[in-house]
Amino acid sequence: KSQYYQGHTEVQALYAQDAWRIDEAITLTAGLRTERFRAYDGEQFGGGRTVTYEERKLSGTSPKASLAWRAQDDLTFKISAGRGVRFPNVEELYNGTVTATSTSLSDPDLAPERSNALELSAEKEWDRQRLRVSLFHDDVRDAILRQSDTTVTPSVTRISNVDRVKTKGIEFVWQTQDWLLTGLSLDANLALADSKVTENTRDPLMVGKQWLRVPKVRANLLAAYRPTAEWMGSLGVRHSGRAYNDAYNLDVNPNVYGGVSSFTFVDLRGSYKINPKLELALGVDNVADSRGYQAHPYPGRTLFTELRVQ
């Protein structure tokens, strides 16, 4: 071999959770996850020389808590807070591959990514409908960033920590069953988010830029109609606003390979239950053959068939 990289990572974790009914209307749920991370046998070989890396041991603690208040039989408020830890993987720590068209520069000293999240939600129920509204805020320290520079040849991909990324937003989730028509169900959700780099001493030019691959708008609608026990048809609509795939938000044309474009796809599906244990389905994804990119192009119009055995 002219070049290679290798290594091992392992995580040992212990998680506990319990719930307490404080009174008839209030429930507290709390949990704690503790982790021990180890990276070892890290090694790179290239250019006729071998570089080995010392073993690293890290630890993380992730508490979470949720307090739910059932203000009325059909109205619930909830506040949730928690922390998550993501440790780097072998590719992010040790990859140093060089080819004629690309160079990868990983970081054996990467810090683990730590996220502190907070959510406030309210859920209202009616006879045939349910609506949930959630406000969320996510504060990530040492976010692990994989950034590729394709303006140079060979292209360069670097792995690094970004000091702080904040995401805030609101989400609406609506569900209904047999509301306008017997056998008709509707599921819809809409999320509005704003995600930005707020601190980065390693690269101050990133501060204030939109975080990668987080669109400001996401929405989905699924309508399913079952006129009989055997037949069912569904219509789905998926929408995502455009996002950035460049840390400096310089990818001004997202409708190309490597971009993260906006898209709206419509999907159709029909199914028939041949017997209680056998179902046949036919469908079309992306009926209008719309174009969209998430670095690579999304599939165009796609016909499919399913035979499901239960």
XYZ file of C-alpha atoms in Angstrom:
310
model
C 0.000 0.000 0.000
C 1.223 3.488 -0.825
C -0.912 5.106 1.884
C -3.517 4.230 4.477
C -4.953 5.284 7.799
C -6.384 3.187 10.595
C -7.462 3.295 14.212
C -10.107 2.256 16.695
C -12.622 4.112 18.829
C -14.899 2.720 21.512
C -17.546 4.134 23.818
C -18.711 2.583 27.071
C -21.905 4.139 28.404
C -24.350 3.811 31.261
C -27.838 5.318 31.055
C -30.601 5.589 33.636
C -34.024 7.235 33.455
C -37.060 7.460 35.681
C -40.349 9.344 35.855
C -42.142 10.764 38.895
C -45.815 11.688 39.089
C -45.660 14.799 41.281
C -49.434 15.136 41.311
C -52.351 14.334 39.001
C -51.310 16.986 36.478
C -47.494 17.187 36.710
C -44.934 14.569 35.659
C -41.162 14.900 35.918
C -38.902 12.688 33.791
C -35.139 12.749 34.337
C -32.252 10.779 32.920
C -28.475 10.654 32.942
C -26.018 9.121 30.481
C -22.334 8.857 31.346
C -19.768 7.813 28.731
C -16.112 6.869 28.508
C -14.467 7.240 25.103
C -11.183 5.750 23.945
C -9.303 6.246 20.665
C -6.330 3.961 20.092
C -4.090 2.358 17.464
C -4.282 5.533 15.372
C -1.888 5.464 12.457
C -1.212 7.120 9.099
C 1.099 5.920 6.379
C 2.004 8.014 3.361
C 4.993 9.379 1.532
C 7.071 6.433 2.739
C 6.686 7.197 6.450
C 4.387 6.119 9.246
C 2.902 8.438 11.871
C 1.407 6.893 15.009
C -0.833 8.623 17.535
C -1.070 8.214 21.265
C -4.130 6.732 22.892
C -6.756 9.268 23.975
C -9.322 8.855 26.721
C -12.260 11.243 27.147
C -15.448 11.237 29.164
C -18.849 12.866 28.896
C -21.982 13.305 30.961
C -25.382 13.945 29.403
C -28.228 14.792 31.769
C -31.769 15.446 30.623
C -35.052 16.432 32.254
C -38.622 17.021 31.137
C -41.469 18.553 33.138
C -44.977 18.054 31.732
C -48.053 19.866 33.060
C -51.509 18.687 31.962
C -53.311 21.977 32.439
C -56.570 20.533 31.081
C -57.652 17.146 29.810
C -56.911 18.321 26.267
C -54.011 20.731 26.884
C -50.451 19.859 27.924
C -47.406 22.092 28.410
C -43.894 20.704 28.544
C -40.390 22.050 29.131
C -37.425 19.840 28.269
C -33.684 20.365 28.630
C -30.763 18.090 27.914
C -27.172 17.719 26.893
C -25.670 15.475 24.214
C -22.048 14.553 23.523
C -20.675 13.280 20.209
C -17.147 11.921 20.107
C -15.093 11.985 16.879
C -14.795 8.861 14.739
C -11.724 7.231 13.180
C -12.077 9.053 9.853
C -12.298 12.436 11.585
C -9.259 11.696 13.753
C -6.782 9.917 11.501
C -7.608 10.289 7.803
C -4.714 11.787 5.878
C -5.421 10.422 2.408
C -3.895 12.198 -0.604
C -4.979 11.446 -4.179
C -4.552 13.178 -7.513
C -7.867 14.997 -7.035
C -8.309 15.373 -3.247
C -6.528 15.766 0.077
C -8.045 14.942 3.485
C -6.695 16.622 6.623
C -8.143 15.230 9.842
C -7.305 16.234 13.426
C -6.197 13.633 16.025
C -6.800 16.209 18.768
C -10.464 16.919 17.935
C -12.608 17.784 20.938
C -15.977 16.079 21.423
C -19.047 17.983 20.258
C -21.321 19.076 23.138
C -24.903 20.219 22.650
C -27.173 21.874 25.228
C -30.785 21.869 24.066
C -33.955 23.479 25.435
C -37.525 23.023 24.206
C -40.872 24.517 25.257
C -43.995 22.945 23.819
C -47.766 23.104 24.057
C -50.081 20.369 22.769
C -53.814 20.796 22.256
C -56.271 18.016 21.408
C -59.752 18.138 19.921
C -62.141 15.322 19.017
C -60.340 14.499 15.765
C -57.342 16.841 15.754
C -54.102 17.419 17.595
C -51.779 20.429 17.379
C -48.333 20.766 18.946
C -46.247 23.954 18.902
C -42.610 23.811 20.026
C -39.975 26.483 20.576
C -36.433 25.105 20.546
C -32.916 26.365 21.177
C -29.733 24.377 20.616
C -26.286 25.573 21.748
C -23.421 23.447 20.375
C -19.833 23.839 21.591
C -16.882 22.456 19.585
C -19.091 21.463 16.642
C -17.227 19.034 14.386
C -17.021 20.544 10.906
C -16.104 18.743 7.692
C -15.392 21.417 5.101
C -14.243 20.812 1.524
C -12.578 23.456 -0.649
C -13.249 22.524 -4.274
C -11.886 25.796 -5.696
C -8.365 24.345 -5.609
C -6.930 21.246 -7.289
C -6.564 18.847 -5.644
C -9.571 19.698 -3.456
C -8.883 19.905 0.281
C -11.162 18.563 3.008
C -10.441 19.649 6.565
C -11.912 18.405 9.838
C -11.957 20.912 12.699
C -13.865 22.151 15.738
C -16.045 25.259 15.576
C -16.280 26.977 18.961
C -20.017 27.634 19.100
C -23.089 27.203 16.900
C -26.570 28.302 18.000
C -29.848 27.164 16.478
C -33.261 28.516 17.411
C -36.671 28.020 15.891
C -40.283 26.971 16.090
C -42.092 23.848 14.909
C -45.777 23.160 14.265
C -47.139 19.601 14.087
C -50.799 18.970 13.184
C -52.612 15.637 12.948
C -56.220 14.816 12.215
C -58.270 11.667 11.655
C -61.751 11.442 10.054
C -62.098 15.234 10.279
C -63.437 16.207 6.844
C -64.092 12.719 5.510
C -64.372 9.298 7.084
C -61.171 7.378 6.387
C -59.089 10.499 5.708
C -56.057 11.303 7.876
C -53.769 14.318 7.585
C -50.308 14.797 9.073
C -48.487 18.093 8.606
C -45.440 19.756 10.097
C -43.618 23.036 9.583
C -40.251 23.981 11.095
C -38.641 27.424 10.944
C -35.026 27.538 12.116
C -32.106 29.937 12.249
C -28.677 28.329 12.763
C -25.509 30.433 12.908
C -21.888 30.299 13.986
C -21.574 32.652 16.976
C -17.952 32.014 18.054
C -14.885 30.621 16.294
C -11.428 31.798 17.353
C -9.761 29.508 14.778
C -11.572 31.185 11.881
C -13.342 34.444 12.816
C -14.624 34.897 9.239
C -17.166 32.157 9.916
C -18.848 34.088 12.732
C -22.348 35.179 11.744
C -22.587 32.724 8.846
C -25.387 30.213 8.504
C -24.459 26.745 9.726
C -24.093 24.104 7.066
C -27.026 22.107 5.702
C -29.680 23.577 8.028
C -32.510 25.114 5.930
C -34.571 27.929 7.366
C -37.830 26.240 6.315
C -38.881 22.592 6.277
C -42.431 21.352 5.750
C -44.184 18.048 5.108
C -47.769 17.021 4.419
C -49.137 13.492 4.214
C -52.776 12.844 3.308
C -53.954 9.226 3.458
C -57.429 8.005 2.501
C -58.743 4.534 3.286
C -62.242 4.143 1.776
C -62.391 0.459 2.691
C -60.385 -1.923 4.834
C -58.563 -3.177 1.711
C -57.794 0.005 -0.264
C -55.641 2.978 0.735
C -54.173 5.904 -1.204
C -51.797 8.623 -0.024
C -50.395 11.935 -1.210
C -47.205 13.342 0.279
C -45.583 16.735 -0.172
C -42.009 17.384 1.008
C -40.487 20.864 1.043
C -37.131 22.171 2.177
C -35.685 25.644 1.821
C -32.176 26.150 0.512
C -29.166 25.833 2.795
C -25.412 26.273 2.547
C -22.701 23.697 2.004
C -19.865 26.199 2.432
C -18.721 27.472 5.826
C -18.498 31.039 4.492
C -21.871 30.797 2.670
C -20.145 31.441 -0.659
C -22.096 28.788 -2.574
C -24.489 31.289 -4.108
C -25.769 28.797 -6.713
C -27.160 25.794 -4.841
C -28.716 24.135 -7.911
C -25.566 22.257 -8.874
C -23.627 19.214 -7.712
C -22.222 20.090 -4.287
C -24.998 22.575 -3.470
C -27.889 22.320 -1.009
C -30.917 23.600 -2.894
C -34.539 24.154 -2.021
C -36.967 21.534 -3.302
C -40.615 20.519 -3.294
C -41.426 16.900 -4.087
C -44.849 15.281 -4.462
C -45.238 11.536 -3.852
C -48.179 9.228 -4.589
C -48.845 5.723 -3.261
C -51.720 3.286 -3.491
C -52.079 -0.090 -1.787
C -54.450 -3.049 -1.701
C -54.672 -5.725 0.991
C -54.962 -9.038 -0.823
C -55.535 -10.771 2.509
C -54.868 -9.871 6.157
C -51.186 -10.792 5.812
C -50.391 -9.728 2.234
C -50.394 -6.185 0.809
C -49.506 -4.917 -2.675
C -48.524 -1.277 -3.213
C -47.686 0.884 -6.233
C -46.369 4.419 -6.143
C -44.478 7.299 -7.695
C -41.954 9.408 -5.799
C -41.270 12.930 -7.082
C -44.187 12.830 -9.511
C -43.268 16.109 -11.224
C -39.633 15.011 -11.732
C -38.484 18.127 -9.856
C -34.789 18.847 -9.364
C -33.079 19.209 -6.007
C -29.578 18.866 -4.561
C -28.188 17.770 -1.201
C -24.551 17.855 -2.343
C -25.571 15.115 -4.823
C -28.756 15.302 -6.964
C -31.934 13.891 -5.441
C -33.593 11.112 -7.442
C -35.971 12.226 -10.189
C -39.322 10.613 -10.870
C -39.196 7.111 -9.406
C -41.728 4.321 -9.901
C -41.844 1.562 -7.307
C -43.837 -1.465 -6.271
C -43.977 -3.243 -2.920
C -45.209 -6.604 -1.776
C -45.458 -6.691 1.992
C -45.947 -9.839 4.048
C -46.895 -9.450 7.695
